[in-house]
Amino acid sequence: MLCSLLTKRILHHSKFASALRVITAKMSQNASRLVETETIGNVFLISINRPEKRNAVNQETAVQLYEAIEKFEASEDLRAAVLYGKGGNFCAGYDLSELSSAQGVGGSIPEADLLPKGRGPMGPSRKMISKPVIAAVSGYAVAGGLELACMCDLRVVEQSAIFGVFCRRFGVPLIDGGTVRLPQMIGLSRALDMILTGRPVTAAEALQMGLANRVVPVGAALGEATKLAQTISNFPQECLLRDRQSAFNSCFDAASLEEAFKFEYNNGLAVIAKESVAGAKRFVAGEGHKGSFSQDSPSSKL
């Protein structure tokens, strides 16, 4: 009798443990799908996959976004990345349903000094990414989603897309680089217009103010951004990355015009022997004459 009872209990606990493992595995699988990645040639696609939340970012999504960017930077084969949201929206910001249950700083949102270098509530938002990232923007790119878009080098935007500091209405600050990058991109006056009013900004206005780099038909942002990323990846990379670095330095690090000029000169000097001489020889041999550049054509895989 006792053996029978023990056997039943063991079976019960065994079934419970098995069921728990299945549930945990499913939760892990669901979590792993919050951010998806794909490689096409030298281009790395990164997608936020929470369409039911308009791709709002929670803590787990932020971690996975950061890890995806880390993977992109660590690979010598990947030259450019495209960041986009699945289901028709780029990103609606931080998940306020998660924030509503937090106790502020020290709750779900730690202080900046407690975060890994470059990490923010939205993931890699405070990171100086070492290679170009292009945002393919559809639907809403608001609040923290706007900040993720500003983190990227370029923004390919669908005609129906909307930018905005919608978090203005709910007392949620821009702590993922929005007040740092946006004024540098579009000027302080226009940035303050967006930051103080929280108003929606259409794709057409975003293009006019310099927030959008390209405006494309609905449904075309990802394809066009990927083609653009492939074009960028076809260029001599050492020169491209150093010029990019000099541009960022002049905006965010240089203390004076003279310092910016000095950094640009010293930073670019090493490229001449590595890439410039070979490039000059290709030009002399006929490449690029009459404005014809084969490198500007994206891969046929796209």
mmCIF file of C-alpha atoms in Angstrom, residues 10-292:
data_model
loop_
_atom_site.group_PDB
_atom_site.id
_atom_site.type_symbol
_atom_site.label_atom_id
_atom_site.label_comp_id
_atom_site.label_asym_id
_atom_site.label_seq_id
_atom_site.Cartn_x
_atom_site.Cartn_y
_atom_site.Cartn_z
ATOM 1 C CA ILE A 10 6.570 9.946 -7.739
ATOM 2 C CA LEU A 11 4.542 9.681 -10.935
ATOM 3 C CA HIS A 12 2.566 12.784 -9.952
ATOM 4 C CA HIS A 13 5.750 14.793 -9.311
ATOM 5 C CA SER A 14 7.322 13.358 -12.444
ATOM 6 C CA LYS A 15 4.342 14.439 -14.558
ATOM 7 C CA PHE A 16 4.369 17.842 -12.865
ATOM 8 C CA ALA A 17 8.091 18.254 -13.523
ATOM 9 C CA SER A 18 7.598 17.150 -17.125
ATOM 10 C CA ALA A 19 4.725 19.594 -17.594
ATOM 11 C CA LEU A 20 6.809 22.341 -15.996
ATOM 12 C CA ARG A 21 9.663 21.624 -18.395
ATOM 13 C CA VAL A 22 7.265 21.856 -21.359
ATOM 14 C CA ILE A 23 5.857 25.172 -20.108
ATOM 15 C CA THR A 24 9.358 26.534 -19.468
ATOM 16 C CA ALA A 25 10.481 25.435 -22.935
ATOM 17 C CA LYS A 26 7.476 27.117 -24.533
ATOM 18 C CA MET A 27 8.153 30.312 -22.566
ATOM 19 C CA SER A 28 11.776 30.174 -23.677
ATOM 20 C CA GLN A 29 10.727 29.658 -27.306
ATOM 21 C CA ASN A 30 8.293 32.560 -27.089
ATOM 22 C CA ALA A 31 10.969 34.743 -25.516
ATOM 23 C CA SER A 32 13.488 33.771 -28.190
ATOM 24 C CA ARG A 33 11.115 35.039 -30.859
ATOM 25 C CA LEU A 34 10.900 38.567 -29.432
ATOM 26 C CA VAL A 35 13.845 39.553 -31.629
ATOM 27 C CA GLU A 36 14.623 37.636 -34.802
ATOM 28 C CA THR A 37 17.688 37.867 -37.014
ATOM 29 C CA GLU A 38 18.538 36.871 -40.570
ATOM 30 C CA THR A 39 21.643 37.209 -42.724
ATOM 31 C CA ILE A 40 21.575 38.145 -46.407
ATOM 32 C CA GLY A 41 25.103 38.358 -47.772
ATOM 33 C CA ASN A 42 26.921 40.950 -45.664
ATOM 34 C CA VAL A 43 23.660 42.416 -44.331
ATOM 35 C CA PHE A 44 22.199 41.504 -40.942
ATOM 36 C CA LEU A 45 18.427 41.870 -40.511
ATOM 37 C CA ILE A 46 17.148 42.466 -36.967
ATOM 38 C CA SER A 47 13.401 42.456 -36.324
ATOM 39 C CA ILE A 48 11.358 43.230 -33.218
ATOM 40 C CA ASN A 49 8.645 40.589 -33.090
ATOM 41 C CA ARG A 50 5.901 41.793 -30.738
ATOM 42 C CA PRO A 51 3.281 42.870 -33.288
ATOM 43 C CA GLU A 52 0.436 42.473 -30.780
ATOM 44 C CA LYS A 53 2.126 45.260 -28.761
ATOM 45 C CA ARG A 54 3.042 47.342 -31.809
ATOM 46 C CA ASN A 55 6.561 46.104 -31.082
ATOM 47 C CA ALA A 56 6.765 47.882 -27.734
ATOM 48 C CA VAL A 57 9.936 46.803 -25.949
ATOM 49 C CA ASN A 58 9.911 45.068 -22.567
ATOM 50 C CA GLN A 59 12.972 44.006 -20.562
ATOM 51 C CA GLU A 60 13.451 40.686 -22.359
ATOM 52 C CA THR A 61 13.095 42.314 -25.789
ATOM 53 C CA ALA A 62 15.646 44.963 -24.781
ATOM 54 C CA VAL A 63 18.132 42.261 -23.779
ATOM 55 C CA GLN A 64 17.640 40.408 -27.056
ATOM 56 C CA LEU A 65 18.001 43.596 -29.105
ATOM 57 C CA TYR A 66 21.262 44.370 -27.356
ATOM 58 C CA GLU A 67 22.514 40.829 -27.955
ATOM 59 C CA ALA A 68 21.571 41.037 -31.649
ATOM 60 C CA ILE A 69 23.590 44.242 -32.065
ATOM 61 C CA GLU A 70 26.502 42.663 -30.193
ATOM 62 C CA LYS A 71 26.372 39.703 -32.597
ATOM 63 C CA PHE A 72 26.345 42.062 -35.571
ATOM 64 C CA GLU A 73 29.353 43.999 -34.304
ATOM 65 C CA ALA A 74 31.339 40.855 -33.459
ATOM 66 C CA SER A 75 31.070 39.387 -36.966
ATOM 67 C CA GLU A 76 33.743 40.346 -39.484
ATOM 68 C CA ASP A 77 31.494 39.180 -42.321
ATOM 69 C CA LEU A 78 28.570 41.491 -41.502
ATOM 70 C CA ARG A 79 28.989 45.040 -42.779
ATOM 71 C CA ALA A 80 25.594 46.696 -42.318
ATOM 72 C CA ALA A 81 22.394 45.959 -40.420
ATOM 73 C CA VAL A 82 18.719 46.723 -40.937
ATOM 74 C CA LEU A 83 16.454 47.191 -37.909
ATOM 75 C CA TYR A 84 12.686 46.868 -38.387
ATOM 76 C CA GLY A 85 9.476 45.840 -36.657
ATOM 77 C CA LYS A 86 7.194 43.015 -37.713
ATOM 78 C CA GLY A 87 3.467 43.375 -38.293
ATOM 79 C CA GLY A 88 3.306 46.899 -39.701
ATOM 80 C CA ASN A 89 4.888 48.991 -36.928
ATOM 81 C CA PHE A 90 8.514 49.847 -36.244
ATOM 82 C CA CYS A 91 8.269 50.264 -32.466
ATOM 83 C CA ALA A 92 5.778 51.944 -30.111
ATOM 84 C CA GLY A 93 8.371 52.577 -27.394
ATOM 85 C CA TYR A 94 8.812 50.956 -24.022
ATOM 86 C CA ASP A 95 6.040 48.611 -22.895
ATOM 87 C CA LEU A 96 4.021 50.773 -20.493
ATOM 88 C CA SER A 97 2.108 47.756 -19.184
ATOM 89 C CA GLU A 98 5.429 46.521 -17.779
ATOM 90 C CA LEU A 99 6.418 49.981 -16.553
ATOM 91 C CA SER A 100 3.074 50.448 -14.788
ATOM 92 C CA SER A 101 3.936 47.653 -12.357
ATOM 93 C CA ALA A 102 7.431 48.969 -11.595
ATOM 94 C CA GLN A 103 8.581 51.231 -8.779
ATOM 95 C CA GLY A 104 10.557 53.610 -10.962
ATOM 96 C CA VAL A 105 14.355 53.750 -10.840
ATOM 97 C CA GLY A 106 15.613 50.641 -9.122
ATOM 98 C CA GLY A 107 12.506 48.713 -10.203
ATOM 99 C CA SER A 108 12.331 47.544 -13.804
ATOM 100 C CA ILE A 109 14.439 50.529 -14.957
ATOM 101 C CA PRO A 110 17.887 50.550 -13.288
ATOM 102 C CA GLU A 111 20.123 53.618 -12.953
ATOM 103 C CA ALA A 112 22.470 54.272 -15.881
ATOM 104 C CA ASP A 113 25.608 53.323 -13.934
ATOM 105 C CA LEU A 114 24.121 49.896 -13.198
ATOM 106 C CA LEU A 115 23.566 49.083 -16.875
ATOM 107 C CA PRO A 116 26.164 47.404 -19.103
ATOM 108 C CA LYS A 117 28.015 49.905 -21.298
ATOM 109 C CA GLY A 118 25.769 51.127 -24.096
ATOM 110 C CA ARG A 119 22.619 49.536 -22.670
ATOM 111 C CA GLY A 120 19.418 51.454 -22.103
ATOM 112 C CA PRO A 121 15.830 50.479 -21.292
ATOM 113 C CA MET A 122 15.235 50.018 -25.050
ATOM 114 C CA GLY A 123 18.303 47.789 -25.467
ATOM 115 C CA PRO A 124 21.342 49.049 -27.424
ATOM 116 C CA SER A 125 20.083 52.648 -27.420
ATOM 117 C CA ARG A 126 23.045 54.170 -25.556
ATOM 118 C CA LYS A 127 25.622 52.303 -27.586
ATOM 119 C CA MET A 128 27.921 53.798 -30.200
ATOM 120 C CA ILE A 129 27.495 51.043 -32.783
ATOM 121 C CA SER A 130 30.676 50.443 -34.762
ATOM 122 C CA LYS A 131 29.042 49.683 -38.138
ATOM 123 C CA PRO A 132 26.127 51.221 -40.085
ATOM 124 C CA VAL A 133 22.565 50.380 -39.071
ATOM 125 C CA ILE A 134 19.553 51.380 -41.183
ATOM 126 C CA ALA A 135 16.045 51.649 -39.754
ATOM 127 C CA ALA A 136 13.229 50.405 -41.992
ATOM 128 C CA VAL A 137 10.319 52.348 -40.524
ATOM 129 C CA SER A 138 6.675 51.399 -40.989
ATOM 130 C CA GLY A 139 3.675 52.421 -38.912
ATOM 131 C CA TYR A 140 4.554 53.974 -35.558
ATOM 132 C CA ALA A 141 8.085 54.901 -34.476
ATOM 133 C CA VAL A 142 7.207 56.766 -31.312
ATOM 134 C CA ALA A 143 8.636 57.414 -27.843
ATOM 135 C CA GLY A 144 11.410 54.841 -27.340
ATOM 136 C CA GLY A 145 10.766 53.651 -30.900
ATOM 137 C CA LEU A 146 11.728 57.114 -32.135
ATOM 138 C CA GLU A 147 14.894 56.817 -30.051
ATOM 139 C CA LEU A 148 15.748 53.463 -31.652
ATOM 140 C CA ALA A 149 15.222 55.020 -35.083
ATOM 141 C CA CYS A 150 17.536 57.892 -34.130
ATOM 142 C CA MET A 151 20.137 55.373 -32.970
ATOM 143 C CA CYS A 152 20.390 54.160 -36.575
ATOM 144 C CA ASP A 153 22.555 55.849 -39.199
ATOM 145 C CA LEU A 154 19.774 56.180 -41.778
ATOM 146 C CA ARG A 155 15.986 55.868 -41.818
ATOM 147 C CA VAL A 156 14.025 54.486 -44.786
ATOM 148 C CA VAL A 157 10.434 55.448 -44.035
ATOM 149 C CA GLU A 158 7.119 54.323 -45.453
ATOM 150 C CA GLN A 159 4.649 57.001 -46.534
ATOM 151 C CA SER A 160 2.159 56.185 -43.774
ATOM 152 C CA ALA A 161 4.735 56.107 -40.950
ATOM 153 C CA ILE A 162 4.383 58.333 -37.896
ATOM 154 C CA PHE A 163 7.136 59.628 -35.615
ATOM 155 C CA GLY A 164 6.518 61.328 -32.293
ATOM 156 C CA VAL A 165 7.359 61.743 -28.622
ATOM 157 C CA PHE A 166 4.013 60.232 -27.606
ATOM 158 C CA CYS A 167 5.386 59.450 -24.131
ATOM 159 C CA ARG A 168 5.051 63.196 -23.406
ATOM 160 C CA ARG A 169 1.411 62.569 -22.459
ATOM 161 C CA PHE A 170 2.283 59.998 -19.797
ATOM 162 C CA GLY A 171 5.240 61.532 -17.998
ATOM 163 C CA VAL A 172 7.747 59.077 -19.455
ATOM 164 C CA PRO A 173 11.106 60.759 -20.226
ATOM 165 C CA LEU A 174 13.418 60.214 -23.163
ATOM 166 C CA ILE A 175 16.288 58.257 -21.582
ATOM 167 C CA ASP A 176 17.423 56.242 -24.611
ATOM 168 C CA GLY A 177 19.314 58.978 -26.424
ATOM 169 C CA GLY A 178 16.364 60.947 -27.778
ATOM 170 C CA THR A 179 17.379 64.311 -26.303
ATOM 171 C CA VAL A 180 20.992 63.674 -27.336
ATOM 172 C CA ARG A 181 20.656 62.484 -30.932
ATOM 173 C CA LEU A 182 17.503 64.230 -32.162
ATOM 174 C CA PRO A 183 18.795 67.848 -31.779
ATOM 175 C CA GLN A 184 22.006 66.877 -33.589
ATOM 176 C CA MET A 185 20.008 65.326 -36.429
ATOM 177 C CA ILE A 186 17.331 67.913 -37.074
ATOM 178 C CA GLY A 187 18.414 70.979 -35.063
ATOM 179 C CA LEU A 188 17.412 72.125 -31.589
ATOM 180 C CA SER A 189 14.327 74.116 -32.646
ATOM 181 C CA ARG A 190 12.691 71.245 -34.524
ATOM 182 C CA ALA A 191 13.739 68.741 -31.886
ATOM 183 C CA LEU A 192 12.116 70.842 -29.160
ATOM 184 C CA ASP A 193 8.971 71.103 -31.262
ATOM 185 C CA MET A 194 8.727 67.310 -31.200
ATOM 186 C CA ILE A 195 9.921 66.855 -27.617
ATOM 187 C CA LEU A 196 7.724 69.520 -25.985
ATOM 188 C CA THR A 197 4.512 68.991 -27.927
ATOM 189 C CA GLY A 198 4.567 65.220 -28.431
ATOM 190 C CA ARG A 199 2.780 65.773 -31.738
ATOM 191 C CA PRO A 200 2.738 63.221 -34.558
ATOM 192 C CA VAL A 201 5.174 63.844 -37.419
ATOM 193 C CA THR A 202 4.336 62.356 -40.808
ATOM 194 C CA ALA A 203 6.839 60.761 -43.171
ATOM 195 C CA ALA A 204 6.658 63.773 -45.486
ATOM 196 C CA GLU A 205 7.491 66.203 -42.678
ATOM 197 C CA ALA A 206 10.177 63.862 -41.341
ATOM 198 C CA LEU A 207 11.838 63.921 -44.780
ATOM 199 C CA GLN A 208 11.621 67.706 -44.924
ATOM 200 C CA MET A 209 13.251 68.130 -41.497
ATOM 201 C CA GLY A 210 15.946 65.502 -42.085
ATOM 202 C CA LEU A 211 14.621 62.826 -39.742
ATOM 203 C CA ALA A 212 13.814 60.539 -42.682
ATOM 204 C CA ASN A 213 16.428 59.894 -45.373
ATOM 205 C CA ARG A 214 14.142 58.143 -47.882
ATOM 206 C CA VAL A 215 10.345 57.928 -48.138
ATOM 207 C CA VAL A 216 9.000 54.847 -49.908
ATOM 208 C CA PRO A 217 5.569 53.305 -50.584
ATOM 209 C CA VAL A 218 3.811 51.319 -47.854
ATOM 210 C CA GLY A 219 5.327 47.859 -47.591
ATOM 211 C CA ALA A 220 8.609 48.811 -49.299
ATOM 212 C CA ALA A 221 10.758 50.024 -46.380
ATOM 213 C CA LEU A 222 12.405 46.717 -45.520
ATOM 214 C CA GLY A 223 13.304 45.901 -49.120
ATOM 215 C CA GLU A 224 14.667 49.366 -49.858
ATOM 216 C CA ALA A 225 16.594 49.512 -46.577
ATOM 217 C CA THR A 226 18.141 46.116 -47.303
ATOM 218 C CA LYS A 227 19.196 47.227 -50.793
ATOM 219 C CA LEU A 228 20.711 50.370 -49.297
ATOM 220 C CA ALA A 229 22.563 48.304 -46.691
ATOM 221 C CA GLN A 230 23.924 46.028 -49.428
ATOM 222 C CA THR A 231 25.130 49.029 -51.425
ATOM 223 C CA ILE A 232 26.936 50.374 -48.352
ATOM 224 C CA SER A 233 28.487 46.965 -47.721
ATOM 225 C CA ASN A 234 29.962 46.922 -51.250
ATOM 226 C CA PHE A 235 32.208 49.944 -50.642
ATOM 227 C CA PRO A 236 35.793 49.772 -49.283
ATOM 228 C CA GLN A 237 35.011 49.290 -45.598
ATOM 229 C CA GLU A 238 38.025 50.752 -43.804
ATOM 230 C CA CYS A 239 37.526 54.130 -45.487
ATOM 231 C CA LEU A 240 33.756 54.066 -44.982
ATOM 232 C CA LEU A 241 34.001 53.239 -41.270
ATOM 233 C CA ARG A 242 36.671 55.844 -40.579
ATOM 234 C CA ASP A 243 34.713 58.601 -42.343
ATOM 235 C CA ARG A 244 31.644 57.551 -40.363
ATOM 236 C CA GLN A 245 33.658 57.682 -37.148
ATOM 237 C CA SER A 246 34.947 61.164 -37.972
ATOM 238 C CA ALA A 247 31.410 62.412 -38.609
ATOM 239 C CA PHE A 248 30.215 61.104 -35.233
ATOM 240 C CA ASN A 249 33.272 62.570 -33.522
ATOM 241 C CA SER A 250 32.594 66.033 -34.946
ATOM 242 C CA CYS A 251 28.994 65.923 -33.665
ATOM 243 C CA PHE A 252 29.446 64.382 -30.227
ATOM 244 C CA ASP A 253 33.073 64.331 -29.078
ATOM 245 C CA ALA A 254 35.168 67.131 -30.569
ATOM 246 C CA ALA A 255 35.615 70.129 -28.257
ATOM 247 C CA SER A 256 36.426 72.535 -31.096
ATOM 248 C CA LEU A 257 36.476 72.870 -34.863
ATOM 249 C CA GLU A 258 40.254 72.548 -34.857
ATOM 250 C CA GLU A 259 40.045 69.337 -32.818
ATOM 251 C CA ALA A 260 37.477 67.909 -35.237
ATOM 252 C CA PHE A 261 39.723 68.713 -38.222
ATOM 253 C CA LYS A 262 42.711 67.101 -36.507
ATOM 254 C CA PHE A 263 40.777 63.921 -35.668
ATOM 255 C CA GLU A 264 39.434 63.666 -39.218
ATOM 256 C CA TYR A 265 42.918 64.018 -40.717
ATOM 257 C CA ASN A 266 44.668 61.548 -38.404
ATOM 258 C CA ASN A 267 41.778 59.094 -38.530
ATOM 259 C CA GLY A 268 41.705 59.037 -42.323
ATOM 260 C CA LEU A 269 45.448 59.029 -42.933
ATOM 261 C CA ALA A 270 45.883 55.291 -42.306
ATOM 262 C CA VAL A 271 43.338 54.439 -45.030
ATOM 263 C CA ILE A 272 45.385 55.890 -47.877
ATOM 264 C CA ALA A 273 47.892 53.048 -48.029
ATOM 265 C CA LYS A 274 45.252 50.391 -47.314
ATOM 266 C CA GLU A 275 42.491 51.368 -49.745
ATOM 267 C CA SER A 276 43.002 54.765 -51.415
ATOM 268 C CA VAL A 277 45.953 53.866 -53.636
ATOM 269 C CA ALA A 278 44.202 50.730 -54.909
ATOM 270 C CA GLY A 279 41.027 52.739 -55.468
ATOM 271 C CA ALA A 280 42.906 55.399 -57.423
ATOM 272 C CA LYS A 281 44.384 52.698 -59.655
ATOM 273 C CA ARG A 282 40.903 51.336 -60.387
ATOM 274 C CA PHE A 283 39.739 54.825 -61.357
ATOM 275 C CA VAL A 284 42.732 55.387 -63.640
ATOM 276 C CA ALA A 285 41.954 52.029 -65.265
ATOM 277 C CA GLY A 286 38.476 53.285 -66.176
ATOM 278 C CA GLU A 287 36.178 52.381 -63.293
ATOM 279 C CA GLY A 288 33.695 55.121 -62.404
ATOM 280 C CA HIS A 289 34.263 57.216 -65.528
ATOM 281 C CA LYS A 290 31.179 59.086 -66.759
ATOM 282 C CA GLY A 291 29.445 58.475 -63.396
ATOM 283 C CA SER A 292 29.007 54.718 -63.815
#
